[in-house]
XYZ file of C-alpha atoms in Angstrom:
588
model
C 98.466 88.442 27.792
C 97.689 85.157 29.045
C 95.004 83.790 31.509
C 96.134 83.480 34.767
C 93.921 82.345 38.001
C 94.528 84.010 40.753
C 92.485 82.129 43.295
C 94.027 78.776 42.306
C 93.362 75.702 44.151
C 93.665 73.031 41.032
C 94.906 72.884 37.612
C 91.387 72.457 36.310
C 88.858 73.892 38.568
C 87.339 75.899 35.690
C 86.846 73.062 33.527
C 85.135 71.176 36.407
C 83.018 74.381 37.401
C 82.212 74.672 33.718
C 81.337 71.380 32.578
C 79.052 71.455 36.019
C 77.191 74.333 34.760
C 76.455 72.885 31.631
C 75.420 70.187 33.183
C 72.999 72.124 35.632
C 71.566 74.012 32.742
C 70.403 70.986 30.934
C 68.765 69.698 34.217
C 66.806 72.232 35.946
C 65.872 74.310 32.797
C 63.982 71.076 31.658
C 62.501 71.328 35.249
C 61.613 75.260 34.643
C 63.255 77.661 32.158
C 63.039 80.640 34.814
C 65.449 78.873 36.902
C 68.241 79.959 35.300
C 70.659 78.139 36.882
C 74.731 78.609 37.532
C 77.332 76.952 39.071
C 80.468 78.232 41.126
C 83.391 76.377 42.886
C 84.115 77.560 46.697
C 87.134 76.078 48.365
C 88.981 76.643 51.832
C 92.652 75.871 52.480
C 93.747 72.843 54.585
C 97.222 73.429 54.813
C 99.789 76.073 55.809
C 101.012 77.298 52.864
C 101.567 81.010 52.105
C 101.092 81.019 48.305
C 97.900 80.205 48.264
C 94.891 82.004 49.213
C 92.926 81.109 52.472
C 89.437 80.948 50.592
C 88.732 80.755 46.780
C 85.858 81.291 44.456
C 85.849 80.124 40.841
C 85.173 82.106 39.131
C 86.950 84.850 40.602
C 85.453 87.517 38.192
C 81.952 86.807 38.452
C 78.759 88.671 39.831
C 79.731 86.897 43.284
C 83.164 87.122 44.771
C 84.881 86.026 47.703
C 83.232 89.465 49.990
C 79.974 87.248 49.714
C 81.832 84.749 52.582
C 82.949 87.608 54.854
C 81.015 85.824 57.569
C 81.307 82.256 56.495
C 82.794 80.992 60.020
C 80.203 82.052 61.924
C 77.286 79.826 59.509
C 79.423 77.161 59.243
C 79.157 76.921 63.525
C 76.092 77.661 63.709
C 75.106 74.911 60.924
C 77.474 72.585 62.801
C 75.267 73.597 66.251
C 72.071 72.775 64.067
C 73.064 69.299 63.262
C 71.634 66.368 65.154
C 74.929 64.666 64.349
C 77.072 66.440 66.409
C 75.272 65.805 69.472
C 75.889 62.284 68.912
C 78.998 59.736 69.960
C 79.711 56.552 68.349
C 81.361 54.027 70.400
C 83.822 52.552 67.686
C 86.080 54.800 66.761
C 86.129 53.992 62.657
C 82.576 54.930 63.252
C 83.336 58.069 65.394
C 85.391 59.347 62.909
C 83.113 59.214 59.889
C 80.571 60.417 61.983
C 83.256 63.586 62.696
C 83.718 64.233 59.386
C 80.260 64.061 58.415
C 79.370 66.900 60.717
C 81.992 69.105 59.301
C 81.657 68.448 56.110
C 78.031 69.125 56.071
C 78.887 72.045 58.291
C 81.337 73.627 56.070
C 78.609 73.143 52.544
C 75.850 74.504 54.409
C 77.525 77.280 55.947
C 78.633 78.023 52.647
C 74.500 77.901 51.726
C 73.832 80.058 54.278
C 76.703 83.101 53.713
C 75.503 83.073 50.237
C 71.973 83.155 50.740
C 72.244 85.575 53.155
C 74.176 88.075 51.182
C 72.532 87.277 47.700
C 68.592 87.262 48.320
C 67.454 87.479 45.221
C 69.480 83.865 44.335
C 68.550 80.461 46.231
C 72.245 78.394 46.811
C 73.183 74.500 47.146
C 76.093 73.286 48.611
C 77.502 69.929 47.829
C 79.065 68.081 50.639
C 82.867 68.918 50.144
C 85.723 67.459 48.571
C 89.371 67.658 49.932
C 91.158 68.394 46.425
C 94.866 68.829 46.711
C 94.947 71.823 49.413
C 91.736 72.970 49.353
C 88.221 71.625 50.935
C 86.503 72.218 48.063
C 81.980 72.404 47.898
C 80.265 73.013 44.221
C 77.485 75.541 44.789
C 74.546 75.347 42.181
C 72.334 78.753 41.886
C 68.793 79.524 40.438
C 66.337 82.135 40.769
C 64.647 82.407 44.262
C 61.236 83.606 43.259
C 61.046 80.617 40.197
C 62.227 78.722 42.745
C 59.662 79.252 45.413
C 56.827 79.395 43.249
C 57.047 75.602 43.300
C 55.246 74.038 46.068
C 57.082 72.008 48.765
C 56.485 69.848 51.606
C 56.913 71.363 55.181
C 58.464 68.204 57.000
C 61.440 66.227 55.650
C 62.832 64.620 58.580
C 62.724 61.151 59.721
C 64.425 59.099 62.376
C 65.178 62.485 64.077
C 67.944 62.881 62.008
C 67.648 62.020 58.239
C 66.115 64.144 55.505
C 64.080 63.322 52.474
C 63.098 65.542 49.508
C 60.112 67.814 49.763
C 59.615 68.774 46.356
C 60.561 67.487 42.679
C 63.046 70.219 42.731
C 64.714 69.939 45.954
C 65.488 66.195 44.755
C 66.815 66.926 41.801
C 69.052 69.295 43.245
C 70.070 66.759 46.218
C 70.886 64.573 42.568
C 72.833 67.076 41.236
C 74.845 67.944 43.967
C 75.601 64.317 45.027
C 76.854 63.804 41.268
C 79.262 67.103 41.838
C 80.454 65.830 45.242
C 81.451 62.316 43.627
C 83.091 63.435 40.960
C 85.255 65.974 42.780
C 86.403 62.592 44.583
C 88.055 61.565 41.083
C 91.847 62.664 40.675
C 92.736 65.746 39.076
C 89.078 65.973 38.985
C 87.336 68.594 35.814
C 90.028 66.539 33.421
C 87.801 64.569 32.112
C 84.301 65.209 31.311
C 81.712 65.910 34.193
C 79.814 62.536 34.929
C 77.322 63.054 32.210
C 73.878 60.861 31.877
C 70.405 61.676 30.042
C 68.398 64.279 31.698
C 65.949 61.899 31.982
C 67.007 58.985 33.816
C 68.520 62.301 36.838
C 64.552 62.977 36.672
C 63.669 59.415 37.302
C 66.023 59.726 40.342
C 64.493 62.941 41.695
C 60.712 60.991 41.659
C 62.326 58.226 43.354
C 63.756 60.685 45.873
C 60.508 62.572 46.558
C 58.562 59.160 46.789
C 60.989 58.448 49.873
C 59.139 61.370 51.585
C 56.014 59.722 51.983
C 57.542 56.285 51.498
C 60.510 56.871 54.489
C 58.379 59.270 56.630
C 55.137 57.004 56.678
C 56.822 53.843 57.726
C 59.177 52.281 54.258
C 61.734 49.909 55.617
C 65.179 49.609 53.782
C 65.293 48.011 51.280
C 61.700 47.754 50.444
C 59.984 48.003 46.817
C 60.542 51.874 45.948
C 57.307 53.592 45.383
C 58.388 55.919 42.469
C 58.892 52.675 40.569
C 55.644 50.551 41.642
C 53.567 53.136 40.648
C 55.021 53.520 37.180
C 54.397 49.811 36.932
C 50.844 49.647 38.039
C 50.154 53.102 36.074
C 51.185 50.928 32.798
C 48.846 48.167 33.402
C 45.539 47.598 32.249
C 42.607 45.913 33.935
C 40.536 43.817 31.463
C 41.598 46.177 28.537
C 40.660 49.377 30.802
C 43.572 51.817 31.733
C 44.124 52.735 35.056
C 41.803 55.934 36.708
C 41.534 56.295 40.142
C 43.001 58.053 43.485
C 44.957 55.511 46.304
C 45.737 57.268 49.594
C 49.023 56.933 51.165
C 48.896 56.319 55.284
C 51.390 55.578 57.723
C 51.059 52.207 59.867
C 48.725 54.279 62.322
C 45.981 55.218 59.451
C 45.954 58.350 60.752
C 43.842 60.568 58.340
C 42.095 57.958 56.405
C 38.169 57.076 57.033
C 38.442 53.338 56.325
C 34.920 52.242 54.906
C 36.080 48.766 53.640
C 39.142 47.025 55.164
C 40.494 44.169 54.045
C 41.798 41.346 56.253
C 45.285 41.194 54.467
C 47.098 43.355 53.034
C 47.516 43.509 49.581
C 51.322 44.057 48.957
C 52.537 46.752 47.196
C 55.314 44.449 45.287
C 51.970 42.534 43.585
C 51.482 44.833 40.688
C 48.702 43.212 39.139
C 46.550 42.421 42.769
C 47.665 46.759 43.346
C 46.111 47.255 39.727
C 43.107 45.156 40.277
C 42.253 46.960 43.644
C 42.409 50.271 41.783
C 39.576 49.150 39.601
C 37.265 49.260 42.547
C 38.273 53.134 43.336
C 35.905 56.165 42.641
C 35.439 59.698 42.841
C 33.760 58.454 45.981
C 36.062 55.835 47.937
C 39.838 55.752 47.319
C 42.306 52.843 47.696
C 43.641 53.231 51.091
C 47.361 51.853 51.405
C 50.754 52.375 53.659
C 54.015 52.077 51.599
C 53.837 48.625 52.128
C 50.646 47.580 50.536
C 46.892 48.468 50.473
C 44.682 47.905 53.333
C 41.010 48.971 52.124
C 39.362 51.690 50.348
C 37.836 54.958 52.221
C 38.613 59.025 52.018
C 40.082 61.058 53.656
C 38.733 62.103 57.124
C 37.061 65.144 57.182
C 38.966 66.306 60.404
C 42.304 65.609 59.634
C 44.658 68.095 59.542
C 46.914 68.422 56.424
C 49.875 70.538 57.928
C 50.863 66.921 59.128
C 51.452 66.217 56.230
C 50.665 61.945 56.447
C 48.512 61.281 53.716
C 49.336 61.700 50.389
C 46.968 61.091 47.208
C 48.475 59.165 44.224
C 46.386 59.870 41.295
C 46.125 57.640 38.530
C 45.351 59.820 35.081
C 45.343 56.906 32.585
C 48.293 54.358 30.888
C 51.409 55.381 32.002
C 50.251 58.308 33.616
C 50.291 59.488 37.535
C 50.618 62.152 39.721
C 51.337 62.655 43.543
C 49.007 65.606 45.070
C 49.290 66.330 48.671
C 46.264 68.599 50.286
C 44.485 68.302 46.627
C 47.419 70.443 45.468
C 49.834 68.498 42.559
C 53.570 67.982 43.789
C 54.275 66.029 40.873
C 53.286 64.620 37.609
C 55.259 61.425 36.038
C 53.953 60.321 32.246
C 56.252 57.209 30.691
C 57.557 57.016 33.896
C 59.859 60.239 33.515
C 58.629 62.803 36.411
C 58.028 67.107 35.948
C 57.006 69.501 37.777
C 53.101 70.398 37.746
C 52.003 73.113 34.966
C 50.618 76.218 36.496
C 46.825 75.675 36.253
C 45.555 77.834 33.828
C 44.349 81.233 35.002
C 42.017 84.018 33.868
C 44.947 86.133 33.981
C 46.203 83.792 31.400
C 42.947 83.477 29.647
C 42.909 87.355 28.973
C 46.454 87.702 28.231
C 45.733 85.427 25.541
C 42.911 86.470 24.363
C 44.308 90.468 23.633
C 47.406 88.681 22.013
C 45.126 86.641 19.654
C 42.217 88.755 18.637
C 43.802 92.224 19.257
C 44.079 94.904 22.203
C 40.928 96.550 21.079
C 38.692 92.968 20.935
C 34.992 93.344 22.679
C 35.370 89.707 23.388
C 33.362 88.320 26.637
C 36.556 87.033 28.622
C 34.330 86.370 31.383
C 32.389 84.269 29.646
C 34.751 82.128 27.563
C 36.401 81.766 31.354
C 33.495 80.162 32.652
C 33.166 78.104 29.878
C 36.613 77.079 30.137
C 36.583 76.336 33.379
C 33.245 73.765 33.073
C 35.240 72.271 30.269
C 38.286 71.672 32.686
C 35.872 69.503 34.465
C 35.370 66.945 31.477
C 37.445 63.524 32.495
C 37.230 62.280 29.109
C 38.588 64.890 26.985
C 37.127 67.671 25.444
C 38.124 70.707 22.674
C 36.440 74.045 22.882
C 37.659 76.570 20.017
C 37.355 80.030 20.102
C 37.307 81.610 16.238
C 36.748 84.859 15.166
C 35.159 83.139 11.909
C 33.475 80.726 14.069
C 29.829 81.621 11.683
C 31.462 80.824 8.396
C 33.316 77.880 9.943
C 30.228 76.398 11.014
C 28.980 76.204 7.845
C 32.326 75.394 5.768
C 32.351 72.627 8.555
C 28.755 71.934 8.108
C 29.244 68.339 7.034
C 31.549 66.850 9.829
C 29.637 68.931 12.377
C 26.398 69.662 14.038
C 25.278 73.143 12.920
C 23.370 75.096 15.830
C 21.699 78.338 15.820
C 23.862 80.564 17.599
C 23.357 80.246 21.579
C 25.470 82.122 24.481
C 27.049 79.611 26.543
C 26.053 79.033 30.023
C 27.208 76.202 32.745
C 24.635 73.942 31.958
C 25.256 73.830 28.171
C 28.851 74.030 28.508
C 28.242 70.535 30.850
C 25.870 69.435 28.055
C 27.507 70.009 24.657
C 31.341 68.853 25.656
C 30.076 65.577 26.927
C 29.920 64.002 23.039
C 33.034 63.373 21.226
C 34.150 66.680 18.820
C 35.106 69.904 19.041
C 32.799 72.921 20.408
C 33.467 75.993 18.313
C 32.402 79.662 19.299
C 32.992 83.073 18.617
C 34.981 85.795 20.860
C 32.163 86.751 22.760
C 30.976 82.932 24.159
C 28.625 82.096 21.624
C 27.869 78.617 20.112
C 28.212 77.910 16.993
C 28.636 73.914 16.060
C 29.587 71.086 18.166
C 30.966 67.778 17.929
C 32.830 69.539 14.972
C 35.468 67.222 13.553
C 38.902 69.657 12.478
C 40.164 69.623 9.356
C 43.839 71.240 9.004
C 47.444 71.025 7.298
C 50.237 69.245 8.769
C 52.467 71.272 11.328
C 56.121 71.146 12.280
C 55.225 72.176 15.844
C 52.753 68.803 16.605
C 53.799 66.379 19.127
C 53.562 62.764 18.509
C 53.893 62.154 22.336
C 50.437 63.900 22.547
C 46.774 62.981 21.462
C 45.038 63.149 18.388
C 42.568 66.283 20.205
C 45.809 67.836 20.823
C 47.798 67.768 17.492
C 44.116 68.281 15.117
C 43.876 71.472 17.393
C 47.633 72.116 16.137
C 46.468 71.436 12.843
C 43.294 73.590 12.789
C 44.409 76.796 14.567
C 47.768 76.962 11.494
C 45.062 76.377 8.984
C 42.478 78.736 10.228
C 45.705 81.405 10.390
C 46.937 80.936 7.109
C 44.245 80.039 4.917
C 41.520 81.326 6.172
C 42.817 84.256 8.128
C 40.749 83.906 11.214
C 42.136 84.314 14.507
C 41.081 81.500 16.863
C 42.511 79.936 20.369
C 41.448 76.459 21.694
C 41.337 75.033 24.787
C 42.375 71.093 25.067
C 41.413 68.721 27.870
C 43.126 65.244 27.442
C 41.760 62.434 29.773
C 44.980 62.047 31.030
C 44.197 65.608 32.764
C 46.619 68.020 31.457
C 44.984 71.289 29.901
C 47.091 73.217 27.206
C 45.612 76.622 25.375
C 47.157 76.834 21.948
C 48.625 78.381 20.848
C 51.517 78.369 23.259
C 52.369 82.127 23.490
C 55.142 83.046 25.841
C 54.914 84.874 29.074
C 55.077 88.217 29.384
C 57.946 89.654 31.108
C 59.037 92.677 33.207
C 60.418 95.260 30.701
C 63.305 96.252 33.854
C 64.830 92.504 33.543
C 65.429 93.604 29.648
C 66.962 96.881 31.086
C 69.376 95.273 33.541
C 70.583 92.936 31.332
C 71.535 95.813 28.470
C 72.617 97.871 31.471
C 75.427 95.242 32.579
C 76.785 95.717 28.979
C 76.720 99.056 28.822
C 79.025 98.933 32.577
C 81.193 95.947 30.952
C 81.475 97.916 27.602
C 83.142 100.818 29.635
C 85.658 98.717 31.953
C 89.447 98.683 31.079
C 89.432 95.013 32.074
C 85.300 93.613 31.760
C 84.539 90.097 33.603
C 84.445 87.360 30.969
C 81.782 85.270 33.385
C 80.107 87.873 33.663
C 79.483 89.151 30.057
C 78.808 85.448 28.978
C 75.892 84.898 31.255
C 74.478 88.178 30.353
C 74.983 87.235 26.660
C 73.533 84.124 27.024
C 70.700 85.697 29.065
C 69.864 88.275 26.072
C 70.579 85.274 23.306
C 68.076 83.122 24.660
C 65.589 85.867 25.737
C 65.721 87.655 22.356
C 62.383 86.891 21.871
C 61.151 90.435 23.902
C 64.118 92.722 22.395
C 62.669 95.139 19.985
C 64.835 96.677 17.347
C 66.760 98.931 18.554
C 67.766 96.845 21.559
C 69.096 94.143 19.556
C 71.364 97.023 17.478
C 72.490 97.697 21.136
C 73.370 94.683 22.128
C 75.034 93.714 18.689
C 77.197 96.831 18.745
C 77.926 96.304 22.856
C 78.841 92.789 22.184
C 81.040 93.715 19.336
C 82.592 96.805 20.994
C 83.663 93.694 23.871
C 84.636 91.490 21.919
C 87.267 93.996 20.367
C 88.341 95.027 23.056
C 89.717 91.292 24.067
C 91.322 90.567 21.117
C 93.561 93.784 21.492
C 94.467 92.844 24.706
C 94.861 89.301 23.715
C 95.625 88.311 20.175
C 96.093 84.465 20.887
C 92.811 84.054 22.590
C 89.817 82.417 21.209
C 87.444 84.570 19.228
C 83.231 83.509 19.205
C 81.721 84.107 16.143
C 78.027 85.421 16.866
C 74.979 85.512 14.998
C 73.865 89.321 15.175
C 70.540 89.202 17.355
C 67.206 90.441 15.158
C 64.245 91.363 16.376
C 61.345 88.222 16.354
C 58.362 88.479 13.851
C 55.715 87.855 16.546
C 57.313 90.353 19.270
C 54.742 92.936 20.540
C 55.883 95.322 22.958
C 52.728 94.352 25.402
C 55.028 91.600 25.998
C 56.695 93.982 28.308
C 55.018 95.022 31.366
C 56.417 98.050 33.810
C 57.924 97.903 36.678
C-alpha cells in the first residue's frame, strides 16, 4: 500500500521537515549530546478550501499530534497581547503593514511555542517565524530536552530599546540561527525540493557567539553598525604582546560605568577597532585590576565594585585564557568559551560526584581509596594557571622507580594543601597512589601512541593519553589523571561516560514493545526510538540488545508485508559494549 499524507499542505513537507532535522541534529548535539533534538512542521490554513485540513502537523504519526494545539488560538492572542509591536502605529502605510504582519507572524510561531510547551513539559519548543507556503501559514518547530536544556546557564534580561531581543545564552542563539535558516528557506518555492540550506556546523557556531556578544554589546550601549565584539575578541585573543600570549580579564560597562571601580582612567578611549592598542592594554591587566571597557573601546583598568548588584546584569568579564583562547563569564560564572575562534558551551566543572564516580569505575567498587583526599588535591591543582598533571596509579610505587630516571623519586608523603601548592608548581607530572599519597614528581610520561589523542590539544594532555593506555596494557595498573592546561580547561582521563537512569533504557524498549504490538506502528516514531537505542547502546546489557534486535526485526517484518515496494534498512544487530558495567545504570 502506498504512503499517503493525510495532513497535506505541500508536495514535500517531509523532505523539508526531514532534511531540517538532520540538520538540527548536527547542530545542537555538537552543542550538548543530551539535547536530543527533533524537528516538526506545523501549518494553519489561509484559504477556504474544504479538502484540506484547518491545522497540520508533519509528521502526523509522531509522539506529538495535532491534540497538542487544542488551545492554540488562545496563545497565539495572548502572545499577540504580549508584543510591544502591536501597541505601536506606523504612520506610512508600507511601514504599517510590515509592522502588521510582523505581529502576527510572531504571534502565530510563538503561540505555537507556547501550546506545545504547555502540553509537552518534559520538551522545550522553538518556533520559526512563519512561512505562507501554498495554503498553509506554515512555522518549523525545533525540540530538545528541557532539563539538558536548562541546565545551561542564561542571562535574565534580553531586551533592548523596549522592544528588541538579544540572545541570553550560547544556546538560545544558536537556536534563534537555526530557526532563522528554517524560516528563509521555507521562503524558497516548492521549498524541501532541494536540499535544506546546509553550511559547516562551525561557521552556525561562530554566528551564535556573535549573537550572544550582541547581549552585552546591544544592551550596554553598541551602535549599528559598529565593530562586532564576538569578532574583536577573537582577534585580540590571537595576538601576542612582545612574544607573550594574551592572559588577563577586561570588564564590559555600559556608557554609565555602572559597576566598575575605575582605579586608572585614561583620558581617551582606546577603541575597540585598534586590535593591537586593545592587546597592548591587556598586558597591563592582573588578577588584581582588570581592563575596564564599554563596547566601544577601553576606558581604564579597575574591578568590579564591591556593591554592585549582578541581577542587573551590566558588566560582563571577558577572560583571556591564552592564544586564541577566550571566554565570556558573567557573575564569575562561564556563559561561554570560544578557542580558534569557534564558540561551545562551558564544560560542567568537575565535581566530587564525578571524582568518585570515577574513581569506583577505575580501581573497582570495593577500592579503599581516599576520595576525599585525591579531591582536595585535585581541587589545589585546579588552581595552577600554568598547567599541571597529577596521576593517580594503583602501581604508583613501582612506577616511581621504573620512572626513576626522568623523575624525582620521594619517600612516600600524604598529600596536603600546602604540598599539593608546592610540588605542581615545577614542570612534570605528580604521581600518587589511590589513597593520596606521593610518590614522584616532575615525572616525565613515557607511553605508546593512541588512536584516541587529539592534536588540537597539548602535549600534558595527549602524554597523559599516552601513559594511562600504556600503564593499562602493559603494565596492568589502573590509574586516572587529572590535566590542567594553561588555557584553563580541566579534563580527567580517561573520559568515561555518564551514568544514566536505568528507566530512560526501560522507556525506550517499552515504546517497542507497544509499536511491536500495533496493527499499523508509527514509522517516526519507531525511528527516533531506534536511533535513541542505536546511539545509546553503550548502557544495553545483553539481553536488552537480543530485545531490541528481535523487536526491531519483528517491525520491520511487519512493513514489508504490508508493503512490498517500500524501502527495507539493513541494520547492524546491536551487541552489548566490552566496557559496559551495569553501575552505569542508576534507579529511579
Amino acid at each position: 500500500m502506498a504512503h499517503t499524507i493525510d495532513q497535506f499542505m505541500w508536495g514535500f513537507q517531509s523532505h523539508f521537515r526531514i532534511s531540517a532535522g538532520v540538520r538540527a541534529k548536527s547542530l545542537f548535539t555538537v552543542l550538548d549530546p543530551a539535547l536530543d533534538p527533533a524537528v516538526l512542521l506545523v501549518g494553519r490554513l489561509e484559504t477556504d478550501r474544504k479538502d484540506r485540513h484547518p491545522l497540520c502537523v508533519d509528521p502526523e504519526d509522531g509522539d506529538i499530534l495535532v491534540d497538542a494545539l487544542t488551545e492554540l488560538e488562545r496563545h497565539v492572542e495572548a502572545a499577540i497581547a504580549d508584543d510591544p509591536e502591536s501597541g505601536m502605529l506606523q504612520s506610512h502605510p508600507r511601514a504599517e503593514g510590515y509592522r502588521r504582519d510582523r505581529v502576527a507572524g510572531n504571534g502565530f510561531a510563538n503561540g505555537v511555542a507556547r501550546a506545545l510547551n504547555e502540553s509537552r513539559p518534559v520538551r522545550r519548543f522553538f518556533a520559526s517565524f512563519p512561512q505562507r507556503v501554498d495554503d498553509y501559514l506554515v512555522t518549523a518547530v525545533v525540540h530538545v530536552d528541557r532539563a539538558a536544556y536548562d541546565r545551561h546557564l542564561a542571562l535574565a534580561h534580553a531586551e533592548y530599546l523596549h522592544r528588541f531581543t538579544v540572545a541570553t545564552s550560547l544556546l538560545d542563539a544558536a537556536v534563534r540561527g537555526f530557526l532563522g535558516d528554517c524560516s528563509g528557506a521555507l521562503r524558497d518555492p516548492d521549498a524541501g525540493e532541494a536540499r535544506f540550506p546546509d553550511r559547516p556546523v562551525q561557521d552556525a557556531l561562530r554566528e551564535a557567539g556573535r549573537a550572544l556578544m550582541d547581549n552585552p554589546g546591544f544592551r550596554l550601549g553598541e551602535v549599528a553598525g559598529h565593530p562586532q565584539l564576538f569578532d574583536a575578541f577573537c582577534e585580540v585573543a590571537a595576538l601576542r604582546y612582545e612574544g607573550a600570549e594574551g592572559h588577563g580579564q577586561l570588564l564590559v560597562t555600559g556608557e554609565d560605568r555602572a559597576g566598575a571601580d575605575v582605579v586608572l582612567s585614561f583620558r581617551e578611549v582606546v577603541p575597540m577597532r585598534k586590535r593591537r592598542a586593545v592587546r597592548k592594554v591587556l598586558e597591563m591587566a592582573s588578577e588584581e585590576l582588570s581592563a575596564l571597557a564599554t563596547p566601544q573601546g577601553i576606558y581604564g583598568l579597575g574591578r568590579v565594585d564591591g556593591n554592585h548588584d549582578p541581577s542587573a546584569e551590566d558588566v560582563f568579564a571577558v577572560v583571556f585564557l591564552g592564544r586564541n583562547a577566550w571566554e565570556l563569564r558573567h557573575a564569575g560564572r562561564p556563559l561561554m568559551r570560544v578557542q580558534d575562534g569557534v564558540p561551545a558551551l562551558p564544560r560542567e566543572p568537575l565535581s566530587r560526584a564525578s571524582l568518585e564516580f570515577a574513581v569506583r569505575r577505575v580501581f573497582g567498587d570495593n577500592s579503599d581509596a581516599d576520595v576525599e583526599r585525591l579531591w582536595e588535591a585535585m581541587t589545589v591543582a585546579r588552581e595552577q594557571r600554568h598547567g599541571t598533571l597529577l596521576v593517580v596509579s594503583s602501581g604508583a610505587d613501582t612506577e616511581a622507580q621504573r620512572l626513576a630516571g626522568q623523575c624525582t623519586a620521594v619517600e612516600p608523603a600524604p598529600l596536603t594543601r600546602d604540598l599539593v601548592e608546592s610540588i605542581t608548581a615545577i614542570d612534570g607530572a605528580v604521581l600518587v597512589d589511590p589513597h593520596g599519597v606521593c610518590h614522584a614528581i616532575g615525572v616525565i610520561l613515557d607511553g605508546m601512541a593512541v588512536t584516541g589523542g587529539d592534536s588540537g590539544r597539548g602535549s600534558r594532555y595527549n602524554s597523559a593519553l599516552r601513559y594511562l593506555e600504556t600503564a593499562r596494557s602493559e603494565f596492568d595498573h589502573k590509574a586516572l589523571a587529572l590535566v590542567v592546561s594553561e588555557d584553563g580547561m580541566v579534563d580527567l582521563l580517561p573520559t568515561l561516560r555518564p551514568p544514566m537512569r536505568r528507566s530512560e533504557v526501560e522507556a525506550r524498549v517499552g515504546t517497542l514493545r507497544r509499536l511491536a504490538s500495533e496493527d499499523r506502528p508509527s514509522r517516526t516514531i519507531f525511528t527516533r526510538t531506534e536511533e535513541w537505542l542505536r546511539e545509546h547502546c553503550f548502557y544495553l546489557d545483553g539481553s536488552t540488545c537480543d530485545e531490541v534486535n528481535r523487536l526491531v526485526d519483528q517491525i520491520d517484518t511487519a512493513w514489508r508485508e504490508k508493503d512490498e515496494g517500500a524501502i527495507r534498512i539493513i541494520r547492524t544487530p546491536l551487541a552489548p559494549h566490552g566496557d559496559f558495567d551495569p553501575a552505569y545504570l542508576l534507579d529511579g
